[in-house]
Every structure is written in C-alpha cells, then in structure tokens.
Coordinates of C-alpha atoms in Angstrom, one line a residue:
M1 CA -93.1 -187.5 71.1
R2 CA -91.6 -184.2 70.1
P3 CA -88.8 -184.2 67.5
V4 CA -85.3 -184.1 68.9
S5 CA -84.1 -180.6 69.8
R6 CA -80.9 -179.1 68.7
R7 CA -79.4 -179.6 72.1
A8 CA -80.5 -183.2 72.2
F9 CA -79.2 -183.6 68.6
A10 CA -75.8 -182.3 69.6
V11 CA -75.6 -184.7 72.5
A12 CA -76.5 -187.6 70.3
L13 CA -73.9 -186.6 67.8
S14 CA -71.3 -186.7 70.4
T15 CA -71.2 -190.4 70.1
L16 CA -70.3 -190.1 66.4
V17 CA -66.7 -189.0 67.3
T18 CA -65.6 -192.4 68.4
A19 CA -68.4 -194.6 67.0
P20 CA -68.4 -194.6 63.2
G21 CA -71.7 -195.6 61.8
A22 CA -73.6 -194.7 64.9
A23 CA -77.1 -193.3 64.4
A24 CA -77.4 -189.5 64.2
A25 CA -80.6 -187.6 64.8
P26 CA -80.9 -184.9 62.2
G27 CA -83.3 -182.2 63.2
G28 CA -81.3 -179.8 65.3
A29 CA -79.8 -176.9 63.6
P30 CA -76.3 -176.0 62.2
A31 CA -75.3 -179.1 63.2
A32 CA -78.4 -178.8 62.5
S33 CA -80.1 -176.2 60.7
G34 CA -82.2 -178.2 61.3
G35 CA -82.0 -176.2 63.7
A36 CA -77.1 -174.8 62.3
P37 CA -75.8 -175.6 63.2
A38 CA -70.1 -183.4 65.8
A39 CA -67.2 -185.2 66.5
S40 CA -68.0 -185.0 70.2
G41 CA -71.0 -183.1 70.5
A42 CA -70.8 -181.3 67.1
S43 CA -73.8 -181.7 65.2
A44 CA -74.1 -177.3 65.2
A45 CA -75.8 -156.5 71.6
G46 CA -74.7 -153.6 73.8
G47 CA -72.9 -151.0 71.9
A48 CA -73.7 -149.1 68.7
S49 CA -76.4 -150.4 66.5
A50 CA -74.1 -149.9 63.5
P51 CA -70.4 -150.0 63.6
G52 CA -68.9 -146.6 63.2
G53 CA -65.6 -145.1 63.8
A54 CA -63.9 -148.0 65.5
S55 CA -60.5 -148.7 64.1
T56 CA -60.1 -151.9 66.1
A57 CA -62.4 -154.3 67.9
G58 CA -60.9 -156.1 70.9
G59 CA -57.7 -155.4 72.6
A60 CA -59.0 -156.5 76.0
P61 CA -57.0 -158.6 78.3
A62 CA -57.2 -162.2 77.3
P63 CA -58.0 -165.0 79.8
G64 CA -55.0 -165.5 82.0
G65 CA -53.9 -161.8 81.8
A66 CA -52.1 -162.0 78.5
A67 CA -53.0 -159.2 76.0
A68 CA -55.4 -160.3 73.4
P69 CA -54.5 -159.5 69.8
R70 CA -56.1 -156.4 68.6
R71 CA -58.7 -157.4 66.0
A72 CA -59.5 -155.6 62.8
S73 CA -62.7 -153.5 62.6
T74 CA -64.0 -155.9 60.0
E75 CA -64.9 -159.4 61.2
M76 CA -67.9 -161.8 61.3
R77 CA -69.7 -161.8 64.6
G78 CA -72.8 -163.9 64.0
M79 CA -75.4 -165.9 65.7
W80 CA -77.7 -168.6 64.4
L81 CA -81.4 -168.1 65.0
A82 CA -83.0 -171.5 64.6
T83 CA -86.7 -172.0 63.9
V84 CA -86.9 -175.8 63.5
D85 CA -88.8 -177.4 66.3
N86 CA -89.2 -173.9 67.7
H87 CA -85.6 -174.2 68.9
D88 CA -84.9 -170.4 69.3
W89 CA -87.9 -168.7 67.8
P90 CA -90.9 -168.5 68.0
S91 CA -90.8 -169.8 71.5
R92 CA -93.8 -172.0 70.6
P93 CA -96.1 -172.3 67.7
G94 CA -99.4 -170.5 67.7
L95 CA -98.3 -167.1 69.2
T96 CA -100.1 -164.1 67.9
A97 CA -98.3 -162.1 65.2
A98 CA -97.6 -159.4 67.7
A99 CA -96.0 -161.8 70.1
Q100 CA -93.9 -163.5 67.4
R101 CA -92.7 -160.1 66.3
T102 CA -91.8 -159.0 69.8
E103 CA -89.8 -162.2 70.4
L104 CA -87.9 -161.7 67.1
I105 CA -87.1 -158.1 67.8
A106 CA -85.8 -159.1 71.3
H107 CA -83.3 -161.5 69.6
L108 CA -82.1 -158.8 67.2
D109 CA -81.7 -156.4 70.1
R110 CA -79.7 -159.0 72.0
A111 CA -77.4 -159.3 69.0
V112 CA -76.9 -155.6 69.0
R113 CA -76.2 -155.5 72.7
D114 CA -73.5 -158.1 72.4
R115 CA -72.0 -156.2 69.5
L116 CA -72.7 -158.9 67.0
N117 CA -73.2 -157.8 63.4
T118 CA -75.0 -160.7 61.7
V119 CA -78.1 -162.8 62.3
I120 CA -78.4 -166.1 60.4
L121 CA -82.2 -166.8 60.5
Q122 CA -83.6 -170.1 59.5
V123 CA -86.3 -169.4 57.1
R124 CA -86.9 -172.8 55.5
P125 CA -86.4 -175.4 58.2
T126 CA -88.4 -178.3 56.7
A127 CA -89.4 -177.7 53.1
D128 CA -91.6 -174.9 54.3
A129 CA -91.4 -171.1 54.5
L130 CA -91.3 -168.2 56.8
W131 CA -92.4 -165.9 54.0
P132 CA -95.4 -166.0 51.7
S133 CA -93.9 -168.5 49.2
P134 CA -95.6 -169.6 46.0
H135 CA -93.7 -172.8 46.1
E136 CA -94.1 -174.2 49.6
P137 CA -96.5 -173.9 52.6
W138 CA -96.1 -171.6 55.6
S139 CA -94.1 -173.3 58.3
A140 CA -96.0 -175.1 61.1
Y141 CA -93.5 -173.7 63.6
L142 CA -95.3 -170.4 63.2
T143 CA -99.0 -171.3 63.7
G144 CA -98.9 -175.0 64.6
T145 CA -100.4 -175.9 61.3
Q146 CA -98.4 -176.3 58.2
G147 CA -99.8 -173.9 55.5
G148 CA -101.6 -171.7 58.1
S149 CA -100.8 -168.0 57.5
P150 CA -99.3 -166.3 60.5
G151 CA -100.8 -163.0 59.5
W152 CA -97.6 -161.3 58.9
D153 CA -94.3 -161.6 57.0
P154 CA -91.6 -162.9 59.3
L155 CA -88.7 -162.8 56.8
G156 CA -89.6 -159.4 55.4
T157 CA -89.9 -158.0 58.9
A158 CA -86.6 -159.6 60.0
V159 CA -84.7 -158.1 57.1
T160 CA -86.1 -154.6 57.7
E161 CA -85.6 -154.7 61.5
A162 CA -82.1 -156.2 61.2
H163 CA -80.9 -153.6 58.7
A164 CA -82.4 -150.8 60.9
R165 CA -80.1 -152.1 63.7
G166 CA -77.0 -152.2 61.5
L167 CA -77.2 -156.0 61.4
Q168 CA -76.8 -158.3 58.3
L169 CA -79.6 -160.8 57.8
H170 CA -78.5 -164.1 56.3
A171 CA -81.4 -166.3 55.2
W172 CA -80.7 -169.9 56.3
F173 CA -82.2 -172.7 54.2
N174 CA -82.2 -176.5 54.6
P175 CA -82.2 -177.8 51.0
Y176 CA -83.5 -181.4 51.3
R177 CA -85.1 -182.0 54.6
I178 CA -88.9 -182.3 54.3
A179 CA -90.0 -183.4 57.8
L180 CA -88.9 -184.6 61.2
H181 CA -91.3 -187.5 60.8
A182 CA -91.9 -190.1 58.2
D183 CA -95.6 -189.7 57.4
P184 CA -96.4 -187.8 54.1
A185 CA -100.1 -187.6 55.1
R186 CA -99.1 -185.2 57.9
L187 CA -97.9 -182.7 55.4
A188 CA -100.1 -179.9 54.1
A189 CA -102.4 -181.1 51.3
S190 CA -100.7 -178.8 48.9
H191 CA -97.2 -179.8 49.8
P192 CA -94.9 -180.5 46.8
A193 CA -93.8 -183.7 48.5
R194 CA -97.4 -185.0 48.4
R195 CA -97.7 -184.0 44.7
H196 CA -94.4 -185.7 43.9
P197 CA -94.1 -188.8 46.1
D198 CA -91.3 -190.1 43.8
W199 CA -89.1 -187.2 45.0
V200 CA -89.3 -188.4 48.6
V201 CA -87.0 -190.8 50.5
R202 CA -87.9 -192.1 54.0
H203 CA -84.7 -192.4 56.2
G204 CA -84.1 -192.6 59.9
G205 CA -87.7 -191.8 60.7
R206 CA -87.7 -188.6 58.6
L207 CA -88.6 -187.5 55.1
Y208 CA -86.1 -186.1 52.6
Y209 CA -86.0 -184.9 49.1
N210 CA -83.8 -187.1 46.9
P211 CA -80.7 -185.1 46.0
G212 CA -80.0 -187.4 43.1
L213 CA -83.0 -186.2 41.0
P214 CA -82.3 -183.2 38.8
Q215 CA -85.9 -182.1 39.1
V216 CA -85.6 -182.0 42.8
R217 CA -82.4 -179.9 42.7
A218 CA -84.1 -177.5 40.3
F219 CA -87.2 -177.3 42.6
V220 CA -85.4 -176.7 45.9
Q221 CA -83.3 -174.0 44.3
G222 CA -86.4 -172.2 43.0
A223 CA -88.1 -172.5 46.3
M224 CA -85.2 -171.2 48.3
L225 CA -84.2 -168.4 45.9
D226 CA -87.7 -167.0 45.8
A227 CA -86.7 -165.4 49.1
V228 CA -83.6 -163.8 47.5
A229 CA -85.8 -162.4 44.7
R230 CA -88.3 -160.9 47.1
Y231 CA -86.0 -159.6 49.9
P232 CA -82.6 -157.8 50.1
V233 CA -81.2 -160.6 52.3
D234 CA -77.4 -160.2 52.7
A235 CA -76.6 -163.9 52.2
V236 CA -78.0 -167.3 51.4
H237 CA -76.8 -169.8 54.1
F238 CA -76.9 -173.6 54.1
D239 CA -76.0 -175.7 57.2
D240 CA -74.7 -179.2 57.4
Y241 CA -77.5 -181.3 56.0
F242 CA -76.9 -182.5 52.5
Y243 CA -77.4 -186.2 52.3
P244 CA -78.5 -187.1 55.8
Y245 CA -76.3 -188.2 58.7
P246 CA -75.8 -192.0 58.9
V247 CA -78.3 -194.1 60.7
A248 CA -77.0 -197.5 62.0
G249 CA -78.4 -200.4 60.0
Q250 CA -80.1 -198.1 57.4
S251 CA -79.1 -197.0 53.9
F252 CA -80.5 -194.0 52.0
D253 CA -82.7 -195.5 49.3
D254 CA -81.7 -193.8 46.0
D255 CA -81.3 -197.0 43.9
A256 CA -83.7 -195.8 41.2
A257 CA -82.1 -192.4 40.9
Y258 CA -78.6 -193.9 40.8
A259 CA -79.7 -196.4 38.1
A260 CA -81.1 -193.5 36.0
Y261 CA -78.4 -190.8 36.5
G262 CA -75.3 -192.5 38.0
G263 CA -73.8 -193.7 34.7
G264 CA -70.2 -192.6 34.2
F265 CA -69.4 -192.5 38.0
T266 CA -67.0 -194.9 39.6
D267 CA -69.3 -195.5 42.5
R268 CA -72.4 -194.2 44.2
A269 CA -70.5 -192.1 46.6
A270 CA -68.8 -190.2 43.8
W271 CA -72.2 -189.7 42.1
R272 CA -73.7 -188.4 45.4
R273 CA -70.9 -185.9 45.9
D274 CA -71.4 -184.7 42.3
N275 CA -75.1 -184.1 43.1
I276 CA -74.2 -181.9 46.0
D277 CA -71.4 -180.1 44.1
K278 CA -74.0 -179.3 41.4
L279 CA -76.4 -177.9 44.0
V280 CA -73.6 -175.6 45.4
R281 CA -72.4 -174.4 42.0
E282 CA -75.8 -173.9 40.5
T283 CA -77.1 -172.1 43.6
A284 CA -74.1 -169.7 43.6
A285 CA -74.7 -168.9 39.9
R286 CA -78.4 -168.3 40.4
I287 CA -77.8 -166.0 43.4
R288 CA -75.6 -163.9 41.2
Q289 CA -78.2 -163.7 38.5
I290 CA -81.1 -162.9 40.9
R291 CA -79.4 -160.4 43.3
P292 CA -75.8 -159.6 42.6
G293 CA -73.8 -158.9 45.6
T294 CA -75.7 -161.4 47.8
Q295 CA -73.3 -163.7 49.5
F296 CA -73.5 -167.5 49.7
G297 CA -72.2 -169.3 52.8
I298 CA -72.3 -172.9 54.1
S299 CA -71.8 -174.2 57.7
P300 CA -70.7 -177.8 57.5
F301 CA -69.9 -180.4 60.1
G302 CA -66.4 -179.5 61.2
V303 CA -64.4 -182.6 59.9
W304 CA -64.0 -183.0 56.1
R305 CA -62.0 -186.2 56.5
N306 CA -59.7 -187.7 59.1
A307 CA -56.1 -188.0 58.2
S308 CA -56.5 -191.8 58.6
S309 CA -58.9 -191.7 55.6
D310 CA -57.0 -189.1 53.5
S311 CA -53.5 -187.6 54.0
R312 CA -55.1 -184.2 53.2
G313 CA -57.5 -184.6 56.1
S314 CA -57.3 -183.3 59.7
D315 CA -55.6 -184.8 62.7
T316 CA -59.0 -186.1 64.1
R317 CA -60.8 -189.3 64.9
A318 CA -64.3 -188.2 64.0
G319 CA -67.0 -190.8 63.5
V320 CA -68.6 -188.6 60.8
Q321 CA -66.7 -187.2 57.8
T322 CA -68.5 -184.9 55.5
Y323 CA -66.9 -186.2 52.4
D324 CA -67.7 -189.8 53.1
D325 CA -71.0 -189.7 55.1
L326 CA -72.8 -186.5 54.0
H327 CA -71.3 -186.5 50.5
A328 CA -70.3 -182.9 50.9
D329 CA -66.8 -182.1 49.6
T330 CA -66.4 -179.0 51.7
R331 CA -62.7 -178.8 51.1
T332 CA -63.2 -178.6 47.3
W333 CA -65.9 -175.9 47.7
V334 CA -63.3 -173.7 49.5
G335 CA -60.4 -174.4 47.2
Q336 CA -62.5 -173.8 44.1
G337 CA -64.0 -170.6 45.5
W338 CA -67.6 -171.8 44.8
I339 CA -68.9 -170.1 48.0
D340 CA -68.2 -166.7 49.6
Y341 CA -67.8 -168.0 53.1
I342 CA -67.6 -171.2 55.1
V343 CA -68.4 -171.7 58.8
P344 CA -67.2 -175.1 59.9
Q345 CA -68.9 -176.2 63.1
L346 CA -66.0 -176.7 65.4
Y347 CA -68.1 -177.6 68.4
W348 CA -65.3 -179.1 70.5
N349 CA -63.1 -177.8 73.2
I350 CA -59.4 -177.0 73.0
G351 CA -57.6 -180.2 73.7
F352 CA -60.5 -182.6 73.0
A353 CA -58.6 -185.8 71.9
A354 CA -60.9 -186.9 69.0
A355 CA -61.3 -183.4 67.5
D356 CA -59.2 -180.8 69.0
Y357 CA -60.5 -177.2 68.4
E358 CA -56.9 -175.9 68.0
R359 CA -55.9 -178.5 65.4
L360 CA -59.1 -178.0 63.4
V361 CA -58.7 -174.2 63.3
R362 CA -55.2 -174.7 62.0
W363 CA -56.4 -177.2 59.4
W364 CA -59.2 -175.0 58.1
A365 CA -56.9 -172.0 58.0
E366 CA -54.5 -173.9 55.8
V367 CA -57.5 -175.0 53.6
A368 CA -58.7 -171.4 53.3
E369 CA -55.3 -169.9 52.7
G370 CA -55.2 -168.4 49.2
S371 CA -58.8 -169.0 48.5
R372 CA -61.5 -166.4 47.8
T373 CA -63.7 -168.1 50.4
R374 CA -63.7 -166.4 53.8
L375 CA -63.3 -168.6 56.8
Y376 CA -65.5 -168.1 59.9
I377 CA -65.6 -170.5 62.9
G378 CA -68.9 -172.0 64.2
E379 CA -68.8 -171.9 68.0
A380 CA -70.7 -174.1 70.5
L381 CA -72.1 -171.5 72.8
Y382 CA -74.9 -174.0 73.7
K383 CA -72.3 -176.2 75.4
A384 CA -71.1 -173.5 77.8
G385 CA -72.4 -174.5 81.3
A386 CA -74.7 -177.3 79.9
A387 CA -75.3 -180.3 82.0
G388 CA -73.3 -183.4 80.9
Q389 CA -70.6 -181.4 79.2
P390 CA -67.0 -181.9 80.4
A391 CA -65.2 -179.6 82.7
E392 CA -63.8 -177.5 79.9
W393 CA -67.3 -176.3 79.0
Q394 CA -68.1 -175.4 82.6
D395 CA -65.3 -172.8 82.4
P396 CA -66.7 -169.4 81.3
A397 CA -63.4 -168.6 79.6
E398 CA -63.4 -171.6 77.2
L399 CA -65.1 -169.7 74.4
S400 CA -63.0 -166.6 74.9
R401 CA -59.9 -168.8 74.6
H402 CA -61.2 -170.1 71.2
L403 CA -61.3 -166.5 69.8
T404 CA -57.9 -165.7 71.2
L405 CA -56.5 -168.9 69.6
A406 CA -58.2 -168.3 66.3
A407 CA -56.9 -164.7 66.2
G408 CA -53.5 -166.2 65.6
H409 CA -54.6 -167.3 62.2
A410 CA -55.0 -164.5 59.6
Q411 CA -57.4 -166.7 57.6
V412 CA -60.0 -166.7 60.3
R413 CA -62.3 -163.7 59.7
G414 CA -64.7 -164.2 62.6
H415 CA -67.1 -166.4 64.5
V416 CA -70.7 -167.5 64.6
F417 CA -72.4 -168.7 67.8
F418 CA -75.0 -171.4 68.2
S419 CA -77.5 -170.2 69.1
A420 CA -79.8 -167.3 69.9
R421 CA -81.5 -168.7 73.0
D422 CA -78.1 -169.5 74.5
L423 CA -76.9 -166.0 73.7
A424 CA -79.9 -164.7 75.8
R425 CA -79.5 -167.2 78.6
D426 CA -75.7 -167.3 78.9
P427 CA -76.0 -169.3 82.1
I428 CA -72.3 -169.1 83.1
G429 CA -71.4 -165.8 81.4
A430 CA -69.4 -167.4 78.6
M431 CA -70.8 -164.9 76.0
A432 CA -70.4 -162.0 78.4
R433 CA -66.7 -163.0 78.7
V434 CA -66.4 -163.1 74.9
V435 CA -67.9 -159.6 74.6
A436 CA -65.6 -158.3 77.4
D437 CA -62.5 -159.8 76.0
H438 CA -63.0 -159.5 72.2
Y439 CA -66.1 -157.4 71.3
R440 CA -65.6 -154.2 73.3
R441 CA -66.0 -152.2 70.1
P442 CA -68.3 -152.7 67.1
A443 CA -67.1 -154.2 63.9
Y444 CA -68.3 -154.4 60.4
P445 CA -69.1 -157.8 58.8
P446 CA -66.9 -158.8 56.0
R447 CA -68.4 -158.3 52.5

C-alpha cells in the first residue's frame, strides 16, 4: 500500500479539529512537508519573469465588486513544491533525468505565469537528499531506489533555473522524519539510521530520528545545511513536523533520552519543547555562519494553542495544538525573532467554526506585530474544488477572499499556496481568480 498522500493526509487531519488525540497520518507536506504543508483539514506565472517597475500589485476589483486594497510591490507570493511520495514532482520515480528536469521547469514556469515570486522546493523529504549529499542517500522519489543517483543535480538545477526566472528558491527540509514505513531494513545500506539504530524511534508506522538526542540534532543540522554551503538558496524552510503528530493509543518512545537529558525540566513536554527550540536557534545561527543573508522560515500547523488551553491562544477548537502536541512553541519563535519568517498553515475557510480563517489571521497578526519575523499565510489551494470539501471550498472566490481579508492586516506580508500540482490543475479556477484579483502585476519577495 502506498504511503498516504498530502491530500489524503489533509483529509485525515480534518478529524483532528474536533477529535483531540485522533490519529494523524504524517507524510503529506506542509501540513506535511512531508509533503508543507489541520484543524479541519489542515495538515498543509504569466507576467514578467522578474518584478520590475511595478509600484503596486493588485488593485483589481475584489469579489463582490468592492475595490481590493492596493498591495505593495513587495510581498511573498509562494508555492510549495512537494517531493515526498512524488506528491508534486517528479510525477513518478524512475523518470529519466531529462524528463525530471522538464517537469521541474514546467512548475517554475507555471509559478512565473501566475506572477508568483518564490518556490519552496522539498529537498530532504525523508532523511534523504535531492542533491549529492555526503551525509545521506539520494532520495528514492527520484529513481525508485534510495541511494540511486538520478544522473543530475536537481537542487542545483532548481536554484539556477529559478533565479534565471526571477524566482526565489527556498530549500525545504524535514528535520526528523526518516521514512513513511517502519522497517529500517528497507533503507539504503549506507543510511545513517541503519548505522545508528539508537537514534531511531518507531511511531505510528513510521521511522523518526529522536529529537531528544544532541547527536541527532547535530547530525540533522549538518545534513541539511550541507545544501546551504553548496548552493545559493534564498532560504532554509521547515514545515510542521517536529515531534510527530499524535497517534491514538501510542506514545513517542523517548524514555531513555529523557532519562539521560531531561534533568532540570519540570516535565517531559517542557524538555521536548526545549529540544525543538534548540534546533531552531542553532539552525538559525549556523545559517548565518555558512551563508549570511540566507533566510530561515518555518511553516507550522496553524494553531499554537486554543484559548481554552491558554488565554494567549486563538479562538479555536483545534484537536491539535503545536505547543502541546508537536512540542513546537511557534509563538515564542516569532516573539523572540529566532526566524526570519513564519507561514502558519491556515487551511480553513472563512467562518469555519472550529478554526475560522479570519480569527486566525487576526491572531497571527497580533503575534507578529512588533516582531522582526515576517508573517505570511499558508493557503489550502488543494481544497478548492476538491471532492468532499464543504460548499465554501467549491466557490472559486474563497481563496481570493482570503487575500482580501488578510490585506487588512499590515503584518501579513504575503501568502504561500499548497501546492504546485494544484496550481497547475486549478480545477475550478480558484488560483486564476487570485491572480486576476490580486496578482495583476509582479511583486518582489520580501527580504
């Protein structure tokens, strides 16, 4: 049975809005990155090739005939390009190098045609690599065999071709996920997880590196930042997978690590959050050392905590809270300015009772106010017109209304859409509506 796709993952996560403790199925993308890219389904081009001369971007009539706010000529307009489980690219493993390159270029050209300015390419989906890494094997999503050379350099090519088109290329990494299965014997013989079985935790039918081990944290940083040393990527990007999503009836087995390193913490949850805080702070510092000017951004699940859990939290009833369940204190990262940008995955429609898009945009805007961390919003393009989604997502104007609403908050500096294949398909014209209403002119990405 094939691992769960990003779309199936998002559907599974929809139950987490109202069912605390329900099983999630990590492996998609933001919401996945595992593929990006979940309180009700959250996990997760034409025009000039380089912005030039536009003093504004937007100004088109908004849905309903009202004039949309004129948008600045600098804003994030991004898309996630997921490789896990061949979600977006390559379309299947085993294509020739020429065919893989052709597909990649088509995604970049689509971004240009829709007047986007940033592509967030998943280059380390499952403790593997889309570049010739000395630390980890070539990804099986390229050739079908982990460790098999694809005969070209996908990341190097992506950086060159994106920059040639006036696009930023953000390299998207999943720090701790090893595999979408639970059998170490299926990993390449040279895989670090096979050389260091004590680093590995089986959980929910998958394999993860243990974030509580300092040697693991050092290793994954080195493996990821090798790409930063080799290529002029514009940013390092993490999605929402830190400690894995909860699985009903299971606990993440880090007893030995907690016994060894958890002294001085009030409880295991506080220790786990500290482990992830260290990953974030140390990664930021190492990026500055290796390639100054390279950005560091994170795309978390959209709910930090519900107000019922913490008075500082959002007016939501999400079944997953990043602070409690993924041990990712996203609010602190913004407040302390540890990261350059944050892209909360607000994969819900306006008016959704358990996690209203409007309320969450307002909450995140308040969190970002006064911080050095730029706020972008992660958008669920994949829901537009999708079977099983509610009526709001069958309306081609829903996403455009998101951008119109967010434009009322000065802290929101742009949007990122999940994902590339949905940008290409655009079954009900939702992305075309966004372009017509908001992206009529090019825009530079924030720096």
